[in-house]
PDB file of C-alpha atoms in Angstrom:
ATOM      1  CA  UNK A   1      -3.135   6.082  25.892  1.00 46.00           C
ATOM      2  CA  UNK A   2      -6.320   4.578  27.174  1.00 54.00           C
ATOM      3  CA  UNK A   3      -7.056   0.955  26.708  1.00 45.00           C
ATOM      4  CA  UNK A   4      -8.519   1.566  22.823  1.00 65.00           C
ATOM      5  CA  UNK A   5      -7.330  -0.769  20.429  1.00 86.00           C
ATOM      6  CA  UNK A   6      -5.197   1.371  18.711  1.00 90.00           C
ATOM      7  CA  UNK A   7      -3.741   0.429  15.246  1.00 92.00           C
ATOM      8  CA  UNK A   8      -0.491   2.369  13.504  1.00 92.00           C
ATOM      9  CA  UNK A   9       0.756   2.333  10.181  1.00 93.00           C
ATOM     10  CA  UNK A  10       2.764  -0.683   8.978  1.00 91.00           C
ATOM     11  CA  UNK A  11       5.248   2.205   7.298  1.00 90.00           C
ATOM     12  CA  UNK A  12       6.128   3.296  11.064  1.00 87.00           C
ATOM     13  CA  UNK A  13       9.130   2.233  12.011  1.00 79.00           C
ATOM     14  CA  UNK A  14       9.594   3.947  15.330  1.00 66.00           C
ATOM     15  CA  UNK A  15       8.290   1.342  17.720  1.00 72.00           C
ATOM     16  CA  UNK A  16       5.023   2.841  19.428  1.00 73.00           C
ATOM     17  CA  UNK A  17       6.444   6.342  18.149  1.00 80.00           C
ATOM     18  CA  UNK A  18       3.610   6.828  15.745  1.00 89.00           C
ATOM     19  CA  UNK A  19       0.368   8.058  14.649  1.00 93.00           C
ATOM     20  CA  UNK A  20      -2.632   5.841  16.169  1.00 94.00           C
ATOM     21  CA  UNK A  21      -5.698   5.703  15.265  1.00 95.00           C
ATOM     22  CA  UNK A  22      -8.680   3.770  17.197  1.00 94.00           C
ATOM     23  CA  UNK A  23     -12.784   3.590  16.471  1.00 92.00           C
ATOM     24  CA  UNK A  24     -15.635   3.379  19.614  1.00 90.00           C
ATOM     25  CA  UNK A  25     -19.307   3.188  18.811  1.00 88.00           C
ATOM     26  CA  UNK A  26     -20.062   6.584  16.506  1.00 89.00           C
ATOM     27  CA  UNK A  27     -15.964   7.751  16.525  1.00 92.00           C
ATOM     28  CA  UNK A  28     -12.883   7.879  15.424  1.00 94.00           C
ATOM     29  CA  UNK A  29      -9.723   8.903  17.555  1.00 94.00           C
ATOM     30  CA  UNK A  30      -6.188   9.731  16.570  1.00 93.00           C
ATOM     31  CA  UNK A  31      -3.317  10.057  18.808  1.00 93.00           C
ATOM     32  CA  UNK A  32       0.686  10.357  18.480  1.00 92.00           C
ATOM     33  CA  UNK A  33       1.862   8.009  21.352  1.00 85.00           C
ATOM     34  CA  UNK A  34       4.734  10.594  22.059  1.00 86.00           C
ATOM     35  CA  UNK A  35       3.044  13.982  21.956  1.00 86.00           C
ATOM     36  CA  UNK A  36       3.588  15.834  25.385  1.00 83.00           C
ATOM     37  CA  UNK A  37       0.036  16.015  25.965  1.00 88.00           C
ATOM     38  CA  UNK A  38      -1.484  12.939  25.459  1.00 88.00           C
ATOM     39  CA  UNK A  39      -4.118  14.541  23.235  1.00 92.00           C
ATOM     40  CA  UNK A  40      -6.666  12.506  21.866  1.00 93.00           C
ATOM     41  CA  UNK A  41      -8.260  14.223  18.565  1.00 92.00           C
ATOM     42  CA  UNK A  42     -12.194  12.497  18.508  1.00 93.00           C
ATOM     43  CA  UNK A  43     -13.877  12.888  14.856  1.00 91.00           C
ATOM     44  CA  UNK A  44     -17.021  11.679  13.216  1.00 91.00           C
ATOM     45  CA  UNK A  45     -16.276   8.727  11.119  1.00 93.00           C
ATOM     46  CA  UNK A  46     -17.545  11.294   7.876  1.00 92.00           C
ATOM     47  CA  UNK A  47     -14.818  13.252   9.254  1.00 92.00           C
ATOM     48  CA  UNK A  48     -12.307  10.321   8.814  1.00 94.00           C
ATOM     49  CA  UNK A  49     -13.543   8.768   6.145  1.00 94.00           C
ATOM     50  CA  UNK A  50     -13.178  12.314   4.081  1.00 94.00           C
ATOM     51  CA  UNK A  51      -9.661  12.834   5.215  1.00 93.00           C
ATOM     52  CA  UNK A  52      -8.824   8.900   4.065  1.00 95.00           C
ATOM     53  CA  UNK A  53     -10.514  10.067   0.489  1.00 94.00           C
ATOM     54  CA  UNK A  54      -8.226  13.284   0.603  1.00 93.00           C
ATOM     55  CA  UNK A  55      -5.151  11.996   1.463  1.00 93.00           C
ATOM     56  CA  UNK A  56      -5.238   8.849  -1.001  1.00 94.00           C
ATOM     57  CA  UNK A  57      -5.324  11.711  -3.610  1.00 92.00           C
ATOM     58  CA  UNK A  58      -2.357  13.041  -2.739  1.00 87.00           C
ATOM     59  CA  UNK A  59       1.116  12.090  -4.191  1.00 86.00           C
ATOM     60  CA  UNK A  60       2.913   9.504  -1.912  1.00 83.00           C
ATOM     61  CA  UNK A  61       5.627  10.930   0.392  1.00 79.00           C
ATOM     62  CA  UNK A  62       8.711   9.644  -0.464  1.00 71.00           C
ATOM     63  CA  UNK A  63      12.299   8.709   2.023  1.00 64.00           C
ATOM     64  CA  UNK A  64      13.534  10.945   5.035  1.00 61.00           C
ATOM     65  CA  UNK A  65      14.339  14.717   4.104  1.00 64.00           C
ATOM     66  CA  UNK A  66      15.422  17.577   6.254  1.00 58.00           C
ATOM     67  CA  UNK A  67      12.712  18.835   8.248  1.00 61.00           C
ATOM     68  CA  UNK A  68      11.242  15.472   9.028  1.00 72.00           C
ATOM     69  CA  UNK A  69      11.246  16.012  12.751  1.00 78.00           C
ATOM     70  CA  UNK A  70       8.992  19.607  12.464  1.00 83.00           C
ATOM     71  CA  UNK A  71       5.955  19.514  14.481  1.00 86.00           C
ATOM     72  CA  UNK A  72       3.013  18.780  12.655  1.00 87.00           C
ATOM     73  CA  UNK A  73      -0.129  19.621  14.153  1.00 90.00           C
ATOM     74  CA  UNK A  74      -3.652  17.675  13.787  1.00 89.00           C
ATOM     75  CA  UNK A  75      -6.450  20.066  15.242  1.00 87.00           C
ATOM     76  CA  UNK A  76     -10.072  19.474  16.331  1.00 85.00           C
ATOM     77  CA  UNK A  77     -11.717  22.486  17.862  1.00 85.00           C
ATOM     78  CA  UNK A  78     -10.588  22.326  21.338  1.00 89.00           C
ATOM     79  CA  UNK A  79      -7.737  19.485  20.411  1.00 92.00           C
ATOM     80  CA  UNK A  80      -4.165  19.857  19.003  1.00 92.00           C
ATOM     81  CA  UNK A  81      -2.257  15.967  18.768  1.00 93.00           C
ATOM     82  CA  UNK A  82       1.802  16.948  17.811  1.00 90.00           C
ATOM     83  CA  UNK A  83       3.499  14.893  15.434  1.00 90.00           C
ATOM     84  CA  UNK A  84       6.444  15.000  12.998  1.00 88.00           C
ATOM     85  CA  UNK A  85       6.332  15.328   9.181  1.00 88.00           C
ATOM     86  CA  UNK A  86       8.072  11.629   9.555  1.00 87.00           C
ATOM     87  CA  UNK A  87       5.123   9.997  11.319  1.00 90.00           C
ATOM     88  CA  UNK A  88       2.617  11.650   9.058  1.00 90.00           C
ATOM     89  CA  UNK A  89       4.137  10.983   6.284  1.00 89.00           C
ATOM     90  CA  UNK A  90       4.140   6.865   7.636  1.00 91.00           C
ATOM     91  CA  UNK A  91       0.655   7.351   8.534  1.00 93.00           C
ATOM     92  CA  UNK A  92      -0.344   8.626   4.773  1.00 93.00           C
ATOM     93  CA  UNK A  93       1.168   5.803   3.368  1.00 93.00           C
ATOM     94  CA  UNK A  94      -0.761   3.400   5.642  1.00 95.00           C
ATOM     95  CA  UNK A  95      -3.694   5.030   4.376  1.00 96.00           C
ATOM     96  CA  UNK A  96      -2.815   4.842   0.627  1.00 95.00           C
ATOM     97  CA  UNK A  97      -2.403   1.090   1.237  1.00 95.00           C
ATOM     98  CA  UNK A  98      -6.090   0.653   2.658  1.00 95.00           C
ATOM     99  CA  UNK A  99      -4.591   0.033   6.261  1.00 96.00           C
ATOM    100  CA  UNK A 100      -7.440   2.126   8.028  1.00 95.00           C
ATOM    101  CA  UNK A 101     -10.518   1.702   5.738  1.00 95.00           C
ATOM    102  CA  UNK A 102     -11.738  -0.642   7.693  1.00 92.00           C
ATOM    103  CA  UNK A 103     -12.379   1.677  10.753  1.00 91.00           C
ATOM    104  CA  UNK A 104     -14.904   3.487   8.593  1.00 87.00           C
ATOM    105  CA  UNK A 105     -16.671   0.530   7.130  1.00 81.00           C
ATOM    106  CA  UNK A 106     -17.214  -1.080  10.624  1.00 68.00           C
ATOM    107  CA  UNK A 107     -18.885   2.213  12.005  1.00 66.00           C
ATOM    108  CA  UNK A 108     -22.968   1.987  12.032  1.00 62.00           C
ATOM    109  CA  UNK A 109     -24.594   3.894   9.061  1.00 57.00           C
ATOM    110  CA  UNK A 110     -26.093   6.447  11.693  1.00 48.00           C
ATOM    111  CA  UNK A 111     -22.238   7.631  12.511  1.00 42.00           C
ATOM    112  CA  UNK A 112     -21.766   8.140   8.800  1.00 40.00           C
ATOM    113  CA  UNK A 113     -24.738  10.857   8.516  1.00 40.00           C
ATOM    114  CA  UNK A 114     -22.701  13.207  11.094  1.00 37.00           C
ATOM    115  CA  UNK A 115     -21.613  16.493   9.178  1.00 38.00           C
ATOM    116  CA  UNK A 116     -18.145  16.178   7.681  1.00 38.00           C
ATOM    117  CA  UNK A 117     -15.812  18.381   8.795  1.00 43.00           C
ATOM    118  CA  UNK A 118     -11.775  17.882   7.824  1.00 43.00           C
ATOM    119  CA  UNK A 119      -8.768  17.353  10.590  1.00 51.00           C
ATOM    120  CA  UNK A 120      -6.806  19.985   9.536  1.00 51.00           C
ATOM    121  CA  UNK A 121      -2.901  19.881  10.069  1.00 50.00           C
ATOM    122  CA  UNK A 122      -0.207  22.289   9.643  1.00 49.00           C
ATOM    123  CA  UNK A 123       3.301  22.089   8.760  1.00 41.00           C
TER     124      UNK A 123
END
């Protein structure tokens, strides 16, 4: 990963094995610090700040089940990052509990009038 300062969920606990998440001036980037490509997914901080919105809606995920180590895919137009059902689901929780809020809020208001558009994953 490049020399961001990339934050993870406090629900991960596979080391550096997780979802990361990290904000420049006007952006927000994911990553999954073991996906074979090294794929960095770049949104608007709308973008972001929409999927936060959506996924604190959503029912908590609960323990480990079968099928926790599927690939999970977050896209961008031209950007797949691969991640596990596992890590997502320790990501969502992060984001229930407020743990990434703050990489919207510290965005200037100009980066919060880019058109929304989601980051669409798929199971």
């Amino acid at each position: 990963m490049n020399p961001q300062n990339w934050q993870k969920s406090s629900y991960c606990s596979e080391g550096d094995s997780c979802i990361h998440v990290a904000a420049t001036p006007g952006a927000i980037h994911l990553t999954e610090s073991t996906d074979p490509t090294g794929a960095v997914l770049t949104t608007a901080p709308a973008a972001f700040d929409a999927l936060l919105t959506g996924l604190k809606r959503e029912p908590s995920p609960t323990g480990r089940s079968a099928g926790d180590d599927t690939p999970l895919r977050l896209r961008s137009a031209d950007t797949v990052v691969t991640t596990t059902r596992h890590k997502w689901n320790a990501f969502v929780l992060g984001v229930q509990a407020g743990e990434f809020d703050h990489f919207v809020s510290l965005q200037p208001a100009a980066g919060r009038d880019m058109s929304p558009a989601t980051v669409p994953y798929d199971v």
